[in-house]
Amino acid sequence: ESPRYQIILGNYDEAFRIMEKINVVNGKQKFDHLSEETKKSVTAWSESLNKMFSKEDVASVRALFKEHGKIITPILWIDWFTTSFVYYGIVIFMPDTLEKINNEKKGSEAQDIIKLLASTITEVFAVLLAAVLIELKHFGRKNSMIIFYLLTAFVSLIVYLDETSHFIYWATMAKFFITMTAVFLFQFTSEIYSTRCRTTGLGMASGLGRF
């Protein structure tokens, strides 16, 4: 564990032990003991830090709505809910819709299974492509989310306008784009909150999406 974390918790002996080990491993010091003066200054610093932290809502839901969180948290919750709603909507209804189209056009069940399998495999490529795009200068997290939300919306609209024989292709594209959006959203949510409430922020957003 990091010495800073142990110091904030007040575990001074453990923190000093880690710091002494760091000194030896890094080769900065030939001895494995911190001076009493160093220990006193670090202890005083941690006490002042603990007073500051005690006044804040560490890892609480209320902390998510402080400062810029008042705006970004509700937006993220809507994004997570929408992304999950669209993705699982496609996943759940695609087999049923394919079966109805199959019954109308008297197609084979084997063909439907192959189409579903191909649709599922494309998600792997969606994740890989998202991992590449997210690091590109003009894409990043926010721009990528905007672009692929719009693409998902556009393709989802075409599902209703085009003939039923093309349903699987448009639905697969929509799932491909929304899968990429989910990757961007996960990364964005992980980085938008400060360290002390990052896990709470990501957990709440993801939980609302699952709901």
mmCIF file of N, CA and C in Angstrom, residues 12-57:
data_model
loop_
_atom_site.group_PDB
_atom_site.id
_atom_site.type_symbol
_atom_site.label_atom_id
_atom_site.label_comp_id
_atom_site.label_asym_id
_atom_site.label_seq_id
_atom_site.Cartn_x
_atom_site.Cartn_y
_atom_site.Cartn_z
ATOM 1 N N TYR A 12 1.216 5.314 11.249
ATOM 2 C CA TYR A 12 2.543 5.912 11.035
ATOM 3 C C TYR A 12 3.665 4.879 10.959
ATOM 4 N N ASP A 13 3.632 3.895 11.859
ATOM 5 C CA ASP A 13 4.698 2.886 11.873
ATOM 6 C C ASP A 13 4.775 2.148 10.540
ATOM 7 N N GLU A 14 3.604 1.777 10.013
ATOM 8 C CA GLU A 14 3.549 1.066 8.733
ATOM 9 C C GLU A 14 4.002 1.980 7.593
ATOM 10 N N ALA A 15 3.586 3.243 7.657
ATOM 11 C CA ALA A 15 3.974 4.206 6.624
ATOM 12 C C ALA A 15 5.482 4.420 6.599
ATOM 13 N N PHE A 16 6.084 4.563 7.793
ATOM 14 C CA PHE A 16 7.527 4.774 7.868
ATOM 15 C C PHE A 16 8.299 3.541 7.398
ATOM 16 N N ARG A 17 7.742 2.356 7.698
ATOM 17 C CA ARG A 17 8.387 1.109 7.257
ATOM 18 C C ARG A 17 8.432 1.056 5.720
ATOM 19 N N ILE A 18 7.315 1.450 5.082
ATOM 20 C CA ILE A 18 7.253 1.453 3.609
ATOM 21 C C ILE A 18 8.225 2.486 3.037
ATOM 22 N N MET A 19 8.260 3.672 3.658
ATOM 23 C CA MET A 19 9.156 4.728 3.184
ATOM 24 C C MET A 19 10.625 4.307 3.298
ATOM 25 N N GLU A 20 10.955 3.629 4.380
ATOM 26 C CA GLU A 20 12.328 3.150 4.569
ATOM 27 C C GLU A 20 12.681 2.094 3.516
ATOM 28 N N LYS A 21 11.720 1.254 3.209
ATOM 29 C CA LYS A 21 11.941 0.225 2.186
ATOM 30 C C LYS A 21 12.142 0.890 0.816
ATOM 31 N N ILE A 22 11.347 1.930 0.525
ATOM 32 C CA ILE A 22 11.474 2.662 -0.741
ATOM 33 C C ILE A 22 12.868 3.261 -0.867
ATOM 34 N N ASN A 23 13.370 3.829 0.246
ATOM 35 C CA ASN A 23 14.725 4.402 0.256
ATOM 36 C C ASN A 23 15.771 3.383 -0.167
ATOM 37 N N VAL A 24 15.673 2.194 0.425
ATOM 38 C CA VAL A 24 16.670 1.145 0.166
ATOM 39 C C VAL A 24 16.541 0.624 -1.268
ATOM 40 N N VAL A 25 15.300 0.347 -1.697
ATOM 41 C CA VAL A 25 15.076 -0.209 -3.042
ATOM 42 C C VAL A 25 15.542 0.758 -4.122
ATOM 43 N N ASN A 26 15.262 2.052 -3.920
ATOM 44 C CA ASN A 26 15.650 3.069 -4.906
ATOM 45 C C ASN A 26 17.137 3.428 -4.832
ATOM 46 N N GLY A 27 17.793 2.962 -3.796
ATOM 47 C CA GLY A 27 19.214 3.237 -3.668
ATOM 48 C C GLY A 27 19.541 4.670 -3.301
ATOM 49 N N LYS A 28 18.531 5.407 -2.828
ATOM 50 C CA LYS A 28 18.752 6.809 -2.464
ATOM 51 C C LYS A 28 19.451 6.929 -1.105
ATOM 52 N N GLN A 29 19.202 5.929 -0.253
ATOM 53 C CA GLN A 29 19.808 5.948 1.075
ATOM 54 C C GLN A 29 20.473 4.600 1.328
ATOM 55 N N LYS A 30 21.605 4.632 1.985
ATOM 56 C CA LYS A 30 22.284 3.380 2.314
ATOM 57 C C LYS A 30 21.806 2.809 3.644
ATOM 58 N N PHE A 31 21.030 3.624 4.371
ATOM 59 C CA PHE A 31 20.503 3.156 5.652
ATOM 60 C C PHE A 31 19.000 2.934 5.512
ATOM 61 N N ASP A 32 18.451 2.161 6.427
ATOM 62 C CA ASP A 32 17.027 1.843 6.339
ATOM 63 C C ASP A 32 16.234 2.446 7.497
ATOM 64 N N HIS A 33 16.668 3.617 7.976
ATOM 65 C CA HIS A 33 15.933 4.269 9.068
ATOM 66 C C HIS A 33 15.716 5.740 8.732
ATOM 67 N N LEU A 34 14.509 6.207 8.965
ATOM 68 C CA LEU A 34 14.212 7.637 8.794
ATOM 69 C C LEU A 34 14.597 8.373 10.068
ATOM 70 N N SER A 35 15.035 9.605 9.930
ATOM 71 C CA SER A 35 15.408 10.392 11.107
ATOM 72 C C SER A 35 14.159 10.781 11.891
ATOM 73 N N GLU A 36 14.340 11.020 13.181
ATOM 74 C CA GLU A 36 13.221 11.413 14.030
ATOM 75 C C GLU A 36 12.611 12.738 13.555
ATOM 76 N N GLU A 37 13.458 13.611 13.038
ATOM 77 C CA GLU A 37 12.990 14.909 12.540
ATOM 78 C C GLU A 37 12.051 14.714 11.338
ATOM 79 N N THR A 38 12.423 13.799 10.456
ATOM 80 C CA THR A 38 11.586 13.489 9.286
ATOM 81 C C THR A 38 10.245 12.907 9.725
ATOM 82 N N LYS A 39 10.290 11.991 10.687
ATOM 83 C CA LYS A 39 9.064 11.366 11.181
ATOM 84 C C LYS A 39 8.125 12.400 11.805
ATOM 85 N N LYS A 40 8.699 13.345 12.557
ATOM 86 C CA LYS A 40 7.885 14.379 13.200
ATOM 87 C C LYS A 40 7.230 15.289 12.171
ATOM 88 N N SER A 41 7.994 15.685 11.141
ATOM 89 C CA SER A 41 7.438 16.572 10.111
ATOM 90 C C SER A 41 6.352 15.878 9.298
ATOM 91 N N VAL A 42 6.557 14.590 8.991
ATOM 92 C CA VAL A 42 5.560 13.816 8.247
ATOM 93 C C VAL A 42 4.300 13.626 9.087
ATOM 94 N N THR A 43 4.478 13.358 10.376
ATOM 95 C CA THR A 43 3.336 13.186 11.281
ATOM 96 C C THR A 43 2.523 14.474 11.380
ATOM 97 N N ALA A 44 3.212 15.609 11.512
ATOM 98 C CA ALA A 44 2.523 16.906 11.596
ATOM 99 C C ALA A 44 1.756 17.194 10.313
ATOM 100 N N TRP A 45 2.383 16.867 9.174
ATOM 101 C CA TRP A 45 1.718 17.076 7.876
ATOM 102 C C TRP A 45 0.468 16.210 7.764
ATOM 103 N N SER A 46 0.552 14.966 8.204
ATOM 104 C CA SER A 46 -0.587 14.051 8.099
ATOM 105 C C SER A 46 -1.737 14.477 9.004
ATOM 106 N N GLU A 47 -1.410 15.013 10.157
ATOM 107 C CA GLU A 47 -2.464 15.481 11.082
ATOM 108 C C GLU A 47 -3.243 16.639 10.473
ATOM 109 N N SER A 48 -2.529 17.565 9.827
ATOM 110 C CA SER A 48 -3.216 18.679 9.176
ATOM 111 C C SER A 48 -4.045 18.189 7.992
ATOM 112 N N LEU A 49 -3.514 17.164 7.298
ATOM 113 C CA LEU A 49 -4.231 16.583 6.163
ATOM 114 C C LEU A 49 -5.494 15.868 6.635
ATOM 115 N N ASN A 50 -5.392 15.169 7.763
ATOM 116 C CA ASN A 50 -6.548 14.453 8.308
ATOM 117 C C ASN A 50 -7.665 15.406 8.725
ATOM 118 N N LYS A 51 -7.287 16.576 9.235
ATOM 119 C CA LYS A 51 -8.290 17.575 9.603
ATOM 120 C C LYS A 51 -9.054 18.048 8.368
ATOM 121 N N MET A 52 -8.316 18.214 7.267
ATOM 122 C CA MET A 52 -8.934 18.636 6.016
ATOM 123 C C MET A 52 -9.881 17.562 5.485
ATOM 124 N N PHE A 53 -9.418 16.307 5.526
ATOM 125 C CA PHE A 53 -10.230 15.206 5.017
ATOM 126 C C PHE A 53 -11.477 14.962 5.867
ATOM 127 N N SER A 54 -11.376 15.226 7.164
ATOM 128 C CA SER A 54 -12.514 14.989 8.055
ATOM 129 C C SER A 54 -13.682 15.920 7.755
ATOM 130 N N LYS A 55 -13.383 17.055 7.108
ATOM 131 C CA LYS A 55 -14.428 18.017 6.761
ATOM 132 C C LYS A 55 -15.064 17.707 5.407
ATOM 133 N N GLU A 56 -14.500 16.765 4.682
ATOM 134 C CA GLU A 56 -15.001 16.432 3.366
ATOM 135 C C GLU A 56 -15.788 15.119 3.402
ATOM 136 N N ASP A 57 -16.642 14.938 2.397
ATOM 137 C CA ASP A 57 -17.414 13.705 2.280
ATOM 138 C C ASP A 57 -16.612 12.710 1.462
#
